[in-house]
CSV table of C-alpha atoms in Angstrom, one decimal:
chain,number,residue,atom,x,y,z
D,4,MET,CA,96.7,146.9,115.0
D,5,THR,CA,92.9,146.4,114.1
D,6,TYR,CA,92.2,142.8,114.0
D,7,SER,CA,91.3,141.1,110.8
D,8,PRO,CA,89.0,138.0,110.7
D,9,PHE,CA,90.9,136.5,107.6
D,10,PHE,CA,94.0,137.0,105.6
D,11,LEU,CA,93.8,137.8,101.7
D,12,HIS,CA,96.7,137.1,99.0
D,13,GLY,CA,96.5,138.5,95.7
D,14,ALA,CA,92.9,139.6,95.3
D,15,GLU,CA,93.9,140.3,92.0
D,16,ARG,CA,94.9,137.6,91.0
D,17,PRO,CA,93.2,136.5,87.9
D,18,ALA,CA,92.3,132.6,87.8
D,19,ARG,CA,89.3,131.1,87.4
D,20,TRP,CA,90.1,128.9,90.9
D,21,VAL,CA,89.9,130.4,94.5
D,22,ILE,CA,91.5,129.0,97.3
D,23,CYS,CA,89.8,129.2,101.3
D,24,CYS,CA,91.1,127.8,104.0
D,25,ASP,CA,89.2,127.9,106.4
D,26,HIS,CA,90.7,126.7,109.6
D,27,ALA,CA,94.0,128.4,108.8
D,28,THR,CA,95.4,129.3,112.2
D,29,ASN,CA,94.6,128.5,115.8
D,30,TYR,CA,94.2,131.8,116.5
D,31,VAL,CA,92.1,133.5,119.8
D,32,PRO,CA,91.2,137.3,119.4
D,33,PRO,CA,91.3,139.4,122.7
D,34,PHE,CA,87.7,139.3,122.5
D,35,VAL,CA,87.0,136.0,122.8
D,36,ASN,CA,87.5,134.7,126.8
D,37,SER,CA,90.4,137.2,126.6
D,38,GLY,CA,92.2,135.4,123.9
D,39,ASP,CA,92.4,132.0,126.0
D,40,LEU,CA,89.7,129.3,126.0
D,41,GLY,CA,91.4,127.3,129.0
D,42,LEU,CA,93.0,124.7,126.6
D,43,PRO,CA,96.7,124.6,127.7
D,44,SER,CA,99.3,124.9,124.0
D,45,GLU,CA,99.0,121.6,123.8
D,46,ASP,CA,95.5,120.8,122.6
D,47,MET,CA,95.8,124.4,121.1
D,48,GLY,CA,98.2,123.5,119.0
D,49,ARG,CA,96.6,119.7,117.8
D,50,HIS,CA,93.8,119.7,114.8
D,51,ILE,CA,91.1,120.4,117.2
D,52,ALA,CA,91.8,123.8,117.3
D,53,TYR,CA,93.3,124.8,113.7
D,54,ASP,CA,94.5,122.5,110.1
D,55,ILE,CA,97.6,122.0,111.1
D,56,GLY,CA,99.8,122.7,107.4
D,57,ALA,CA,96.4,123.9,105.4
D,58,TYR,CA,97.6,127.3,105.1
D,59,GLY,CA,101.0,127.0,104.0
D,60,VAL,CA,99.7,124.8,101.3
D,61,ALA,CA,96.8,126.6,100.3
D,62,LYS,CA,99.0,129.4,100.0
D,63,HIS,CA,101.6,128.3,98.0
D,64,LEU,CA,98.8,126.2,96.0
D,65,GLY,CA,97.6,130.4,94.8
D,66,GLN,CA,100.9,131.3,93.8
D,67,LEU,CA,101.0,128.7,91.3
D,68,LEU,CA,97.8,128.2,89.8
D,69,ASP,CA,97.7,132.3,90.0
D,70,ALA,CA,94.7,132.1,92.1
D,71,PRO,CA,93.0,134.0,95.1
D,72,VAL,CA,93.5,132.7,99.1
D,73,ILE,CA,91.1,133.7,101.9
D,74,ALA,CA,92.6,132.0,105.3
D,75,SER,CA,90.7,132.6,108.5
D,76,ASN,CA,92.2,134.2,111.3
D,77,PHE,CA,90.5,132.4,114.2
D,78,SER,CA,90.7,129.2,115.7
D,79,ARG,CA,88.0,126.8,115.2
D,80,LEU,CA,87.3,126.4,118.3
D,81,VAL,CA,86.5,130.2,118.1
D,82,ILE,CA,84.0,130.0,115.6
D,83,ASP,CA,83.5,127.3,112.9
D,84,PRO,CA,83.7,128.6,109.5
D,85,ASN,CA,82.7,125.4,107.9
D,86,ARG,CA,79.8,124.6,109.5
D,87,GLY,CA,76.1,126.9,108.5
D,88,ALA,CA,74.8,129.2,110.8
D,89,ASP,CA,72.4,127.2,112.3
D,90,ASP,CA,75.2,123.9,112.7
D,91,PRO,CA,74.8,123.0,116.3
D,92,THR,CA,78.8,122.4,116.0
D,93,LEU,CA,79.2,126.3,115.1
D,94,LEU,CA,80.9,127.0,118.4
D,95,MET,CA,82.2,123.4,120.0
D,96,LYS,CA,81.9,122.5,123.5
D,97,LEU,CA,83.8,118.9,123.6
D,98,TYR,CA,85.9,117.8,120.2
D,99,ASP,CA,87.7,114.1,119.7
D,100,GLY,CA,87.5,113.8,123.8
D,101,THR,CA,89.1,117.3,124.5
D,102,LEU,CA,86.4,119.8,126.5
D,103,ILE,CA,86.7,123.5,125.2
D,104,PRO,CA,86.6,125.1,129.2
D,105,GLY,CA,86.5,128.9,127.1
D,106,ASN,CA,84.0,127.5,125.0
D,107,ARG,CA,81.3,125.7,128.1
D,108,HIS,CA,79.3,128.6,129.2
D,109,ALA,CA,79.1,130.3,125.7
D,110,ASP,CA,75.6,131.5,125.1
D,111,GLU,CA,73.4,132.9,122.6
D,112,VAL,CA,75.1,136.4,123.1
D,113,GLU,CA,78.3,135.2,122.6
D,114,ARG,CA,77.6,132.9,119.7
D,115,SER,CA,76.1,136.2,118.0
D,116,ALA,CA,79.3,138.3,119.0
D,117,ARG,CA,82.3,136.1,117.7
D,118,VAL,CA,79.8,135.0,114.5
D,119,ALA,CA,79.6,138.6,113.7
D,120,ALA,CA,83.2,139.4,114.3
D,121,CYS,CA,85.1,136.9,112.0
D,122,TYR,CA,82.4,134.0,110.9
D,123,GLN,CA,80.5,136.8,108.6
D,124,PRO,CA,83.6,139.2,107.3
D,125,TYR,CA,85.4,136.0,106.1
D,126,HIS,CA,82.1,134.9,104.1
D,127,ASP,CA,81.6,138.1,102.6
D,128,SER,CA,85.0,138.7,101.6
D,129,LEU,CA,85.1,134.8,100.1
D,130,ALA,CA,81.4,136.3,98.4
D,131,ASP,CA,83.4,139.0,97.2
D,132,LEU,CA,86.2,136.7,95.6
D,133,LEU,CA,83.5,134.4,93.6
D,134,THR,CA,81.7,137.3,92.2
D,135,ARG,CA,84.5,137.2,89.2
D,136,PRO,CA,83.2,134.9,86.1
D,137,GLU,CA,83.6,130.8,86.3
D,138,SER,CA,84.6,130.6,89.5
D,139,ILE,CA,85.8,127.7,90.8
D,140,LEU,CA,86.0,127.1,94.5
D,141,ILE,CA,89.1,125.0,96.0
D,142,SER,CA,89.0,125.0,100.0
D,143,ILE,CA,92.1,123.2,101.6
D,144,HIS,CA,92.0,121.6,105.0
D,145,SER,CA,93.7,118.8,106.9
D,146,PHE,CA,92.9,115.8,108.9
D,147,THR,CA,94.7,113.9,112.0
D,148,ARG,CA,95.5,110.5,111.6
D,149,GLN,CA,94.1,108.9,114.2
D,150,LEU,CA,91.6,110.4,116.3
D,151,ARG,CA,91.9,109.3,120.2
D,152,GLY,CA,90.8,105.7,120.4
D,153,ARG,CA,90.2,105.0,116.8
D,154,ALA,CA,91.9,102.9,114.1
D,155,PRO,CA,94.9,105.0,112.1
D,156,ARG,CA,93.5,106.2,108.9
D,157,PRO,CA,95.5,105.1,105.9
D,158,TRP,CA,94.5,108.0,103.1
D,159,HIS,CA,97.3,110.0,102.4
D,160,ILE,CA,94.3,113.1,100.8
D,161,GLY,CA,90.3,112.9,100.3
D,162,ILE,CA,88.6,114.5,97.7
D,163,LEU,CA,85.4,115.3,99.1
D,164,SER,CA,81.9,116.4,97.2
D,165,PRO,CA,78.1,116.8,97.3
D,166,ASP,CA,76.9,114.1,95.0
D,167,GLY,CA,76.9,115.1,91.2
D,168,GLU,CA,79.7,117.4,91.7
D,169,LYS,CA,81.2,117.6,88.1
D,170,LEU,CA,85.0,119.1,88.8
D,171,SER,CA,85.6,116.5,92.3
D,172,PRO,CA,85.3,113.1,90.7
D,173,HIS,CA,88.1,114.6,87.7
D,174,ILE,CA,91.0,115.1,90.6
D,175,VAL,CA,90.1,111.8,92.4
D,176,THR,CA,91.1,110.0,88.8
D,177,LYS,CA,94.1,112.2,88.3
D,178,LEU,CA,95.5,111.9,91.5
D,179,GLN,CA,94.7,107.8,91.7
D,180,ASP,CA,97.0,108.0,88.9
D,181,GLU,CA,99.5,108.1,90.8
D,182,PRO,CA,100.4,105.0,92.1
D,183,ASP,CA,101.9,106.1,96.0
D,184,LEU,CA,99.0,107.6,96.8
D,185,CYS,CA,96.1,106.7,98.7
D,186,VAL,CA,92.8,109.0,97.6
D,187,GLY,CA,90.2,109.0,100.2
D,188,ILE,CA,86.0,109.9,98.2
D,189,ASN,CA,84.6,111.6,100.4
D,190,ALA,CA,86.8,110.4,103.6
D,191,PRO,CA,87.9,110.9,106.1
D,192,TYR,CA,85.0,112.7,106.6
D,193,THR,CA,81.0,112.8,104.1
D,194,GLY,CA,81.1,115.7,101.1
D,195,TYR,CA,78.3,117.5,102.1
D,196,LEU,CA,76.9,119.4,105.0
D,197,PRO,CA,74.3,121.8,104.5
D,198,GLY,CA,75.3,125.3,105.1
D,199,ASP,CA,78.6,124.5,104.6
D,200,THR,CA,81.6,126.6,103.4
D,201,LEU,CA,81.0,124.4,99.7
D,202,ASP,CA,77.7,124.2,100.1
D,203,ARG,CA,77.6,128.1,101.1
D,204,HIS,CA,79.3,129.6,98.4
D,205,GLY,CA,79.2,126.7,95.7
D,206,THR,CA,76.6,124.5,95.2
D,207,ALA,CA,73.9,126.9,96.0
D,208,TYR,CA,75.2,128.7,92.7
D,209,GLY,CA,75.8,125.4,90.9
D,210,ARG,CA,80.0,126.7,91.1
D,211,PRO,CA,82.5,124.2,90.1
D,212,ASN,CA,83.9,123.4,93.7
D,213,SER,CA,86.0,120.6,96.0
D,214,LEU,CA,87.0,120.2,99.5
D,215,ILE,CA,90.9,119.1,99.6
D,216,GLU,CA,91.5,116.8,102.9
D,217,LEU,CA,95.6,116.6,103.5
D,218,ARG,CA,96.8,114.5,106.3
D,219,ASN,CA,98.6,117.0,108.4
D,220,ASP,CA,101.6,114.7,109.6
D,221,LEU,CA,102.5,115.0,105.4
D,222,ILE,CA,102.4,118.5,105.2
D,223,GLU,CA,103.6,120.0,108.8
D,224,ILE,CA,106.5,121.4,107.5
D,225,PRO,CA,107.1,124.1,104.7
D,226,GLU,CA,109.3,121.9,102.4
D,227,ASP,CA,106.0,119.6,102.1
D,228,GLN,CA,103.4,122.2,101.9
D,229,HIS,CA,105.3,123.3,99.2
D,230,ALA,CA,105.4,120.2,97.7
D,231,TRP,CA,101.7,118.9,97.9
D,232,ALA,CA,100.9,122.6,96.3
D,233,THR,CA,102.8,122.2,93.8
D,234,ARG,CA,101.2,118.4,93.1
D,235,LEU,CA,98.2,119.6,93.2
D,236,ALA,CA,98.8,122.8,90.7
D,237,ASP,CA,99.6,120.2,88.6
D,238,VAL,CA,96.5,117.8,89.2
D,239,LEU,CA,93.7,120.5,89.2
D,240,PRO,CA,94.3,122.2,85.9
D,241,GLN,CA,94.4,119.1,84.6
D,242,ALA,CA,91.0,117.7,85.6
D,243,LEU,CA,89.1,121.1,85.4
D,244,GLU,CA,90.7,120.2,81.3
D,245,ALA,CA,88.6,116.8,81.8
D,246,SER,CA,85.8,118.3,83.0
D,247,LYS,CA,85.0,120.0,80.2
D,248,LEU,CA,83.2,122.9,82.7
């Protein structure tokens, strides 16, 4: 079977929304270190290898919004699609205290090969989806409740965006109306990284965009993934209406 570096669902769906999931799987293609980065299965099942639960949320959200969904089919440890092409963390050799043996000796030739086989086709296909008029880009991620040696993170969900982005503040407002949620604003990470997916496909074109981070222990199973997707499918159209975009 021919390898594809991304999954594409509902390319013909008509909504303005386009959903992406940059870190959907922990798959290591066979042409990358013979399909093995040298990590035990325990580490490949952690957040360092992919965003646990995010793909399920993205797929169901796309169905509910009648929107196309694109998701990566390679581990973030192979090459990270949510980084600029010149970012030093594009190919990680150490992450959350774990050394990545299969990346230890990866040189510029190996890096370029992974970009060509995985990173670039994913971004090219996402760009194609965004040629529809008035597109809105929503990126679904998940984060671990606690990094090694760090304090637990309190947030259930975080909304990330650069300063001046016009949709995300309305998403935050709608989520904050729900009393059971602890909402992070540009938390647990900053909302702007030059060359990342939203900068490259959203901000650079003046296109509305938002990155949604869900705590991964809240979306480990399909039932919870569907519940969060349903919640977001209610919030996002309300936020869009309030934004007048």
